[in-house]
Amino acid sequence: MKTFKGHLEGKLQHDRFRKLFSEEKQLAQLSMQILEVRQRLGLSQREVAEKAKVTQQQLSKLEHGANCNVSTFLKVCNALGVLVALETPEFVEEPVV
């Protein structure tokens, strides 16, 4: 019987799966960062949502890794005082997208 890790390693050999996995991992990391910042600031979801002019449900979904539009993400980041920046790898052999 394969372990989860073994199964995942096998799936990651396929380009399409690896790309989707990478996107979901990045989304999960962003979601966790938003949640951690909000909690560190001692703010409730309702408080941040009101300041960002989004619904509490939208914020909850964002914090739980649901895909959201860029506008919602930026509104929440601004409400939390979070700087959004993009990093470009130094050596890119082919476009990521």
Backbone as ProteinMPNN parsed JSONL, in Angstrom:
{"seq_chain_A": "MKTFKGHLEGKLQHDRFRKLFSEEKQLAQLSMQILEVRQRLGLSQREVAEKAKVTQQQLSKLEHGANCNVSTFLKVCNALGVLVALETPEFVEEPVV", "coords_chain_A": {"N_chain_A": [[0.844, -1.188, 0.0], [0.567, 2.17, -0.899], [1.965, 5.076, 0.609], [0.639, 8.283, 1.566], [2.494, 10.26, 0.946], [4.091, 8.93, -0.946], [2.204, 8.495, -2.954], [1.59, 11.155, -3.625], [4.099, 12.044, -4.533], [4.294, 10.521, -6.851], [2.154, 11.568, -8.369], [3.077, 14.168, -8.694], [4.871, 13.956, -10.713], [3.622, 14.431, -13.058], [3.11, 17.047, -15.278], [0.78, 18.743, -15.47], [-0.636, 18.197, -13.074], [1.341, 18.925, -11.218], [1.523, 21.68, -11.681], [-1.093, 22.567, -10.967], [-1.101, 21.744, -8.289], [0.937, 23.341, -7.246], [-0.212, 25.895, -7.561], [-2.435, 25.693, -5.827], [-1.097, 25.3, -3.428], [0.235, 27.756, -3.138], [-1.986, 29.445, -2.891], [-3.068, 28.48, -0.494], [-0.984, 29.162, 1.256], [-1.036, 31.983, 1.1], [-3.581, 32.432, 2.159], [-3.26, 31.489, 4.784], [-1.39, 33.349, 5.704], [-2.887, 35.735, 5.672], [-4.844, 35.11, 7.604], [-3.165, 34.729, 9.875], [-2.04, 37.312, 10.191], [-4.346, 38.844, 10.705], [-5.199, 37.674, 13.132], [-2.942, 38.179, 14.738], [-3.13, 40.92, 14.924], [-5.292, 41.079, 16.508], [-7.9, 41.3, 15.583], [-11.315, 40.813, 14.644], [-13.017, 38.772, 12.194], [-15.26, 40.11, 11.288], [-14.65, 42.808, 11.893], [-12.43, 43.314, 10.214], [-13.568, 42.773, 7.725], [-15.537, 44.784, 7.556], [-13.901, 47.065, 7.502], [-12.545, 46.557, 5.133], [-14.563, 46.635, 3.366], [-15.895, 44.34, 2.446], [-17.782, 41.277, 2.61], [-18.216, 39.41, 5.672], [-18.352, 36.746, 5.145], [-16.984, 36.539, 2.699], [-14.386, 37.141, 3.54], [-13.956, 35.036, 5.336], [-14.005, 32.841, 3.575], [-11.75, 33.467, 2.026], [-9.747, 33.231, 3.988], [-9.877, 30.534, 4.403], [-8.853, 29.394, 2.181], [-10.312, 29.466, -0.179], [-10.738, 30.289, -3.582], [-10.541, 33.643, -4.588], [-11.446, 36.862, -5.966], [-9.009, 39.184, -7.273], [-9.441, 41.806, -6.472], [-10.925, 41.611, -4.056], [-9.01, 40.312, -2.473], [-6.97, 42.286, -2.416], [-8.339, 44.396, -1.133], [-8.712, 43.316, 1.429], [-6.043, 42.926, 2.207], [-5.172, 45.61, 2.237], [-6.822, 46.595, 4.279], [-5.715, 45.296, 6.421], [-3.25, 46.406, 6.478], [-1.249, 45.259, 4.989], [1.454, 44.761, 2.832], [1.492, 44.068, -0.558], [3.427, 42.198, -2.702], [5.237, 41.148, -5.602], [7.359, 38.475, -6.509], [10.002, 37.657, -8.654], [11.49, 34.829, -9.916], [15.045, 34.447, -10.152], [16.239, 32.904, -12.184], [14.518, 31.87, -14.768], [13.447, 29.348, -16.707], [11.291, 28.795, -18.36], [8.064, 30.297, -18.922], [6.018, 30.575, -16.003], [3.276, 30.562, -16.047]], "CA_chain_A": [[0.0, 0.0, 0.0], [1.324, 3.413, -0.996], [1.704, 6.126, 1.581], [0.183, 9.524, 0.93], [3.673, 10.921, 0.382], [4.456, 8.204, -2.158], [1.174, 8.784, -3.95], [1.779, 12.543, -4.049], [5.325, 12.117, -5.337], [3.961, 9.976, -8.166], [1.305, 12.536, -9.071], [3.863, 15.36, -9.009], [5.65, 13.691, -11.922], [2.812, 14.9, -14.18], [3.196, 18.508, -15.364], [-0.492, 19.418, -15.178], [-0.908, 18.066, -11.642], [2.34, 19.705, -10.488], [1.144, 23.092, -11.805], [-2.278, 22.789, -10.133], [-0.692, 21.581, -6.892], [1.699, 24.537, -6.9], [-1.159, 27.005, -7.427], [-3.212, 25.49, -4.6], [-0.179, 25.502, -2.301], [0.424, 29.2, -2.999], [-3.246, 29.988, -2.388], [-3.154, 28.107, 0.923], [-0.005, 29.961, 1.99], [-1.566, 33.347, 1.195], [-4.721, 32.39, 3.079], [-2.73, 31.369, 6.144], [-0.756, 34.613, 6.067], [-3.963, 36.68, 5.974], [-5.399, 34.693, 8.893], [-2.182, 34.994, 10.927], [-1.934, 38.765, 10.4], [-5.579, 39.297, 11.365], [-5.178, 37.218, 14.523], [-1.877, 38.892, 15.429], [-3.636, 42.271, 15.185], [-6.406, 40.973, 17.452], [-9.124, 41.757, 14.925], [-12.277, 39.782, 14.247], [-13.327, 38.771, 10.764], [-16.249, 41.159, 11.041], [-13.965, 44.106, 11.907], [-11.619, 43.443, 8.997], [-14.491, 42.809, 6.588], [-16.13, 46.122, 7.502], [-12.864, 48.001, 7.081], [-12.203, 46.248, 3.745], [-15.796, 46.753, 2.575], [-16.271, 43.031, 1.904], [-18.596, 40.586, 3.608], [-17.496, 38.508, 6.574], [-18.294, 35.455, 4.46], [-15.894, 36.605, 1.717], [-13.136, 37.062, 4.289], [-13.843, 33.669, 5.84], [-13.631, 31.981, 2.449], [-10.366, 33.777, 1.692], [-8.896, 32.657, 5.032], [-9.939, 29.071, 4.329], [-8.228, 28.943, 0.948], [-11.168, 29.517, -1.364], [-10.279, 31.229, -4.589], [-11.301, 34.893, -4.584], [-10.911, 37.749, -6.998], [-7.871, 39.992, -6.844], [-9.963, 42.994, -5.806], [-11.234, 41.244, -2.668], [-7.734, 40.049, -1.816], [-6.291, 43.562, -2.178], [-9.097, 45.138, -0.123], [-8.409, 42.724, 2.736], [-4.649, 43.256, 2.507], [-5.118, 47.028, 2.601], [-7.464, 46.759, 5.585], [-4.787, 44.766, 7.426], [-1.977, 47.109, 6.373], [-0.292, 44.305, 4.427], [2.028, 45.121, 1.544], [1.453, 42.981, -1.538], [4.563, 42.307, -3.616], [5.494, 39.986, -6.449], [8.759, 38.107, -6.658], [10.314, 36.953, -9.885], [12.69, 34.004, -9.755], [16.178, 34.956, -10.926], [16.457, 32.093, -13.374], [13.275, 31.261, -15.227], [13.692, 28.696, -17.992], [10.082, 28.936, -19.16], [7.041, 31.002, -18.148], [5.318, 29.795, -14.992], [1.871, 30.484, -16.43]], "C_chain_A": [[0.886, 1.248, 0.0], [0.967, 4.35, 0.145], [1.189, 7.348, 0.827], [1.349, 10.217, 0.242], [4.093, 10.247, -0.925], [3.483, 8.471, -3.29], [1.359, 10.192, -4.515], [3.014, 12.682, -4.931], [5.085, 11.577, -6.748], [3.148, 10.952, -8.99], [2.103, 13.76, -9.518], [4.774, 15.157, -10.221], [4.921, 14.204, -13.17], [2.748, 16.429, -14.164], [1.907, 19.212, -14.958], [-0.812, 19.365, -13.684], [0.058, 18.932, -10.842], [1.989, 21.192, -10.521], [-0.056, 23.407, -10.912], [-1.941, 22.703, -8.647], [0.049, 22.822, -6.408], [0.777, 25.738, -6.689], [-1.957, 26.893, -6.137], [-2.354, 25.713, -3.359], [0.038, 26.994, -2.057], [-0.824, 29.864, -2.43], [-3.402, 29.692, -0.899], [-2.184, 28.929, 1.765], [-0.479, 31.404, 2.157], [-2.712, 33.418, 2.2], [-4.25, 32.34, 4.525], [-2.078, 32.668, 6.602], [-1.804, 35.661, 6.437], [-4.551, 36.374, 7.347], [-4.449, 35.038, 10.036], [-2.054, 36.482, 11.223], [-3.164, 39.27, 11.142], [-5.57, 38.914, 12.838], [-4.111, 37.944, 15.333], [-2.313, 40.314, 15.787], [-4.808, 42.269, 16.164], [-7.73, 41.442, 16.882], [-10.024, 40.577, 14.584], [-12.46, 39.835, 12.731], [-14.289, 39.899, 10.434], [-15.581, 42.538, 10.972], [-13.167, 44.332, 10.618], [-12.514, 43.56, 7.77], [-15.117, 44.194, 6.444], [-15.121, 47.142, 6.99], [-12.513, 47.807, 5.599], [-13.381, 46.433, 2.791], [-16.071, 45.476, 1.761], [-17.141, 42.364, 2.962], [-17.712, 39.712, 4.488], [-17.348, 37.139, 5.919], [-17.163, 35.432, 3.423], [-14.542, 36.464, 2.41], [-12.911, 35.65, 4.816], [-13.401, 32.716, 4.734], [-12.177, 32.205, 2.054], [-9.422, 33.122, 2.698], [-8.876, 31.131, 5.008], [-9.466, 28.538, 2.98], [-9.104, 28.922, -0.279], [-10.621, 30.564, -2.325], [-11.154, 32.483, -4.533], [-10.74, 35.784, -5.682], [-9.82, 38.642, -6.406], [-8.333, 41.219, -6.075], [-10.26, 42.717, -4.332], [-9.95, 41.029, -1.882], [-7.02, 41.353, -1.466], [-7.007, 44.401, -1.13], [-8.771, 44.628, 1.276], [-6.973, 43.048, 3.139], [-4.51, 44.708, 2.944], [-5.722, 47.27, 3.975], [-6.553, 46.282, 6.708], [-3.447, 45.496, 7.426], [-0.87, 46.225, 5.822], [0.166, 44.786, 3.055], [2.001, 43.899, 0.636], [2.591, 43.214, -2.525], [4.702, 41.018, -4.414], [6.988, 39.739, -6.508], [8.927, 37.359, -7.966], [11.564, 36.121, -9.648], [13.813, 34.533, -10.644], [16.362, 34.209, -12.233], [15.169, 31.378, -13.731], [13.535, 30.68, -16.614], [12.498, 28.832, -18.925], [9.043, 29.646, -18.312], [6.328, 30.061, -17.189], [3.877, 29.576, -15.404], [1.69, 29.748, -17.725]], "O_chain_A": [[1.823, 1.365, 0.789], [-0.18, 4.41, 0.588], [1.294, 7.429, -0.397], [1.228, 10.698, -0.884], [4.415, 10.927, -1.9], [3.882, 8.65, -4.441], [1.293, 10.399, -5.727], [2.976, 13.362, -5.956], [5.612, 12.115, -7.722], [3.417, 11.146, -10.175], [1.846, 14.323, -10.582], [5.386, 16.114, -10.695], [5.539, 14.388, -14.219], [2.377, 17.029, -13.156], [1.938, 20.171, -14.186], [-1.211, 20.37, -13.096], [-0.35, 19.601, -9.892], [2.134, 21.889, -9.517], [-0.042, 24.398, -10.181], [-2.436, 23.494, -7.845], [-0.182, 23.298, -5.296], [0.962, 26.508, -5.748], [-2.137, 27.884, -5.429], [-2.828, 26.25, -2.358], [0.028, 27.449, -0.913], [-0.726, 30.748, -1.578], [-3.821, 30.559, -0.132], [-2.527, 29.349, 2.87], [-0.338, 31.982, 3.235], [-2.797, 34.356, 2.992], [-4.768, 33.052, 5.385], [-2.203, 33.046, 7.767], [-1.628, 36.395, 7.41], [-4.735, 37.279, 8.161], [-4.878, 35.58, 11.055], [-1.969, 36.874, 12.386], [-3.044, 40.037, 12.097], [-5.896, 39.733, 13.697], [-4.344, 38.291, 16.491], [-1.916, 40.849, 16.823], [-5.263, 43.327, 16.597], [-8.589, 41.929, 17.617], [-9.549, 39.484, 14.274], [-12.104, 40.817, 12.08], [-14.142, 40.567, 9.41], [-15.904, 43.342, 10.098], [-13.226, 45.404, 10.016], [-12.242, 44.361, 6.876], [-15.216, 44.718, 5.335], [-15.445, 47.981, 6.149], [-12.221, 48.774, 4.896], [-13.221, 46.393, 1.572], [-16.422, 45.521, 0.582], [-17.222, 42.846, 4.092], [-16.609, 39.327, 4.101], [-16.344, 36.455, 6.114], [-16.467, 34.426, 3.284], [-13.66, 35.755, 1.926], [-11.798, 35.128, 4.747], [-12.521, 31.88, 4.943], [-11.452, 31.25, 1.778], [-8.416, 32.527, 2.312], [-7.954, 30.512, 5.538], [-9.657, 27.361, 2.673], [-8.693, 28.414, -1.323], [-10.104, 31.6, -1.907], [-12.377, 32.383, -4.439], [-9.69, 35.496, -6.256], [-9.733, 38.821, -5.192], [-7.676, 41.629, -5.118], [-9.886, 43.504, -3.463], [-9.818, 41.508, -0.756], [-6.523, 41.511, -0.351], [-6.354, 45.056, -0.317], [-8.576, 45.418, 2.2], [-6.718, 43.405, 4.289], [-3.81, 45.004, 3.912], [-5.193, 48.063, 4.755], [-6.611, 46.804, 7.821], [-2.6, 45.235, 8.28], [0.304, 46.413, 6.143], [-0.652, 45.171, 2.22], [2.442, 42.818, 1.029], [2.706, 44.29, -3.112], [4.328, 39.939, -3.953], [7.785, 40.677, -6.551], [8.095, 36.532, -8.337], [12.591, 36.651, -9.223], [13.565, 35.009, -11.753], [16.612, 34.819, -13.272], [14.779, 30.407, -13.083], [13.807, 31.409, -17.567], [12.664, 28.967, -20.137], [9.13, 29.603, -17.085], [6.066, 28.903, -17.514], [3.312, 28.515, -15.14], [0.563, 29.591, -18.194]]}, "name": "protein", "num_of_chains": 1, "seq": "MKTFKGHLEGKLQHDRFRKLFSEEKQLAQLSMQILEVRQRLGLSQREVAEKAKVTQQQLSKLEHGANCNVSTFLKVCNALGVLVALETPEFVEEPVV"}
